[in-house]
Amino acid sequence: LAVYPNPTTNYITISDDFESYIIYDLSGRVQSVGYQKYIDVSNFEVGTYFIQILSGNEIKTAKFVKL
């Protein structure tokens, strides 16, 4: 699983095919849920986030930084 560009200021792209995603902040609060490969994070606060994607029976997690 790759998330790019990383770090980012406006948008991230998810490399893998998937059914849905959830983005969490470092406190575990859900910031965004969806299914698109191109995600607008321009309204997120500066910081580190985790994105989980669901693909079939598999869950993958990646980290990205919002500048």
mmCIF file of C-alpha atoms in Angstrom, residues 1-60:
data_model
loop_
_atom_site.group_PDB
_atom_site.id
_atom_site.type_symbol
_atom_site.label_atom_id
_atom_site.label_comp_id
_atom_site.label_asym_id
_atom_site.label_seq_id
_atom_site.Cartn_x
_atom_site.Cartn_y
_atom_site.Cartn_z
ATOM 1 C CA LEU A 1 0.000 0.000 0.000
ATOM 2 C CA ALA A 2 1.399 3.376 -1.016
ATOM 3 C CA VAL A 3 -0.075 6.796 -0.314
ATOM 4 C CA TYR A 4 1.343 9.705 -2.292
ATOM 5 C CA PRO A 5 2.433 12.419 -2.348
ATOM 6 C CA ASN A 6 3.719 12.041 1.174
ATOM 7 C CA PRO A 7 3.996 14.536 2.767
ATOM 8 C CA THR A 8 1.054 16.332 1.166
ATOM 9 C CA THR A 9 -0.794 19.628 1.377
ATOM 10 C CA ASN A 10 -4.023 19.064 -0.572
ATOM 11 C CA TYR A 11 -4.678 15.575 -1.923
ATOM 12 C CA ILE A 12 -3.483 12.007 -1.484
ATOM 13 C CA THR A 13 -3.730 9.100 -3.901
ATOM 14 C CA ILE A 14 -3.987 5.453 -2.840
ATOM 15 C CA SER A 15 -1.991 3.037 -4.999
ATOM 16 C CA ASP A 16 -3.929 -0.185 -4.342
ATOM 17 C CA ASP A 17 -7.425 -1.197 -5.408
ATOM 18 C CA PHE A 18 -9.787 -1.286 -2.436
ATOM 19 C CA GLU A 19 -13.425 -1.172 -1.354
ATOM 20 C CA SER A 20 -13.290 1.586 1.277
ATOM 21 C CA TYR A 21 -10.955 3.626 3.449
ATOM 22 C CA ILE A 22 -10.901 5.241 6.889
ATOM 23 C CA ILE A 23 -8.469 8.012 7.869
ATOM 24 C CA TYR A 24 -7.582 8.438 11.555
ATOM 25 C CA ASP A 25 -5.549 11.081 13.339
ATOM 26 C CA LEU A 26 -2.930 10.138 15.948
ATOM 27 C CA SER A 27 -5.604 10.238 18.681
ATOM 28 C CA GLY A 28 -7.650 7.604 16.852
ATOM 29 C CA ARG A 29 -10.400 10.013 15.793
ATOM 30 C CA VAL A 30 -11.947 9.293 12.401
ATOM 31 C CA GLN A 31 -11.251 12.169 9.998
ATOM 32 C CA SER A 32 -12.646 10.773 6.755
ATOM 33 C CA VAL A 33 -14.390 7.691 5.354
ATOM 34 C CA GLY A 34 -14.934 6.903 1.682
ATOM 35 C CA TYR A 35 -14.120 4.828 -1.364
ATOM 36 C CA GLN A 36 -12.349 7.115 -3.868
ATOM 37 C CA LYS A 37 -8.650 6.759 -4.783
ATOM 38 C CA TYR A 38 -8.036 10.542 -4.765
ATOM 39 C CA ILE A 39 -8.760 12.071 -1.359
ATOM 40 C CA ASP A 40 -8.975 15.767 -0.505
ATOM 41 C CA VAL A 41 -7.122 16.380 2.767
ATOM 42 C CA SER A 42 -6.762 20.154 2.354
ATOM 43 C CA ASN A 43 -9.075 20.794 5.328
ATOM 44 C CA PHE A 44 -7.118 18.474 7.665
ATOM 45 C CA GLU A 45 -4.944 20.056 10.337
ATOM 46 C CA VAL A 46 -1.174 19.777 9.945
ATOM 47 C CA GLY A 47 -0.041 16.455 11.388
ATOM 48 C CA THR A 48 0.364 12.715 10.946
ATOM 49 C CA TYR A 49 -2.520 10.467 9.891
ATOM 50 C CA PHE A 50 -3.166 6.780 9.330
ATOM 51 C CA ILE A 51 -5.252 5.460 6.469
ATOM 52 C CA GLN A 52 -6.768 1.978 6.554
ATOM 53 C CA ILE A 53 -8.092 0.391 3.391
ATOM 54 C CA LEU A 54 -10.376 -2.622 3.164
ATOM 55 C CA SER A 55 -9.812 -4.920 0.211
ATOM 56 C CA GLY A 56 -11.742 -8.163 0.345
ATOM 57 C CA ASN A 57 -10.870 -9.775 3.676
ATOM 58 C CA GLU A 58 -7.652 -7.787 4.009
ATOM 59 C CA ILE A 59 -7.055 -4.534 5.894
ATOM 60 C CA LYS A 60 -3.940 -2.498 5.085
#
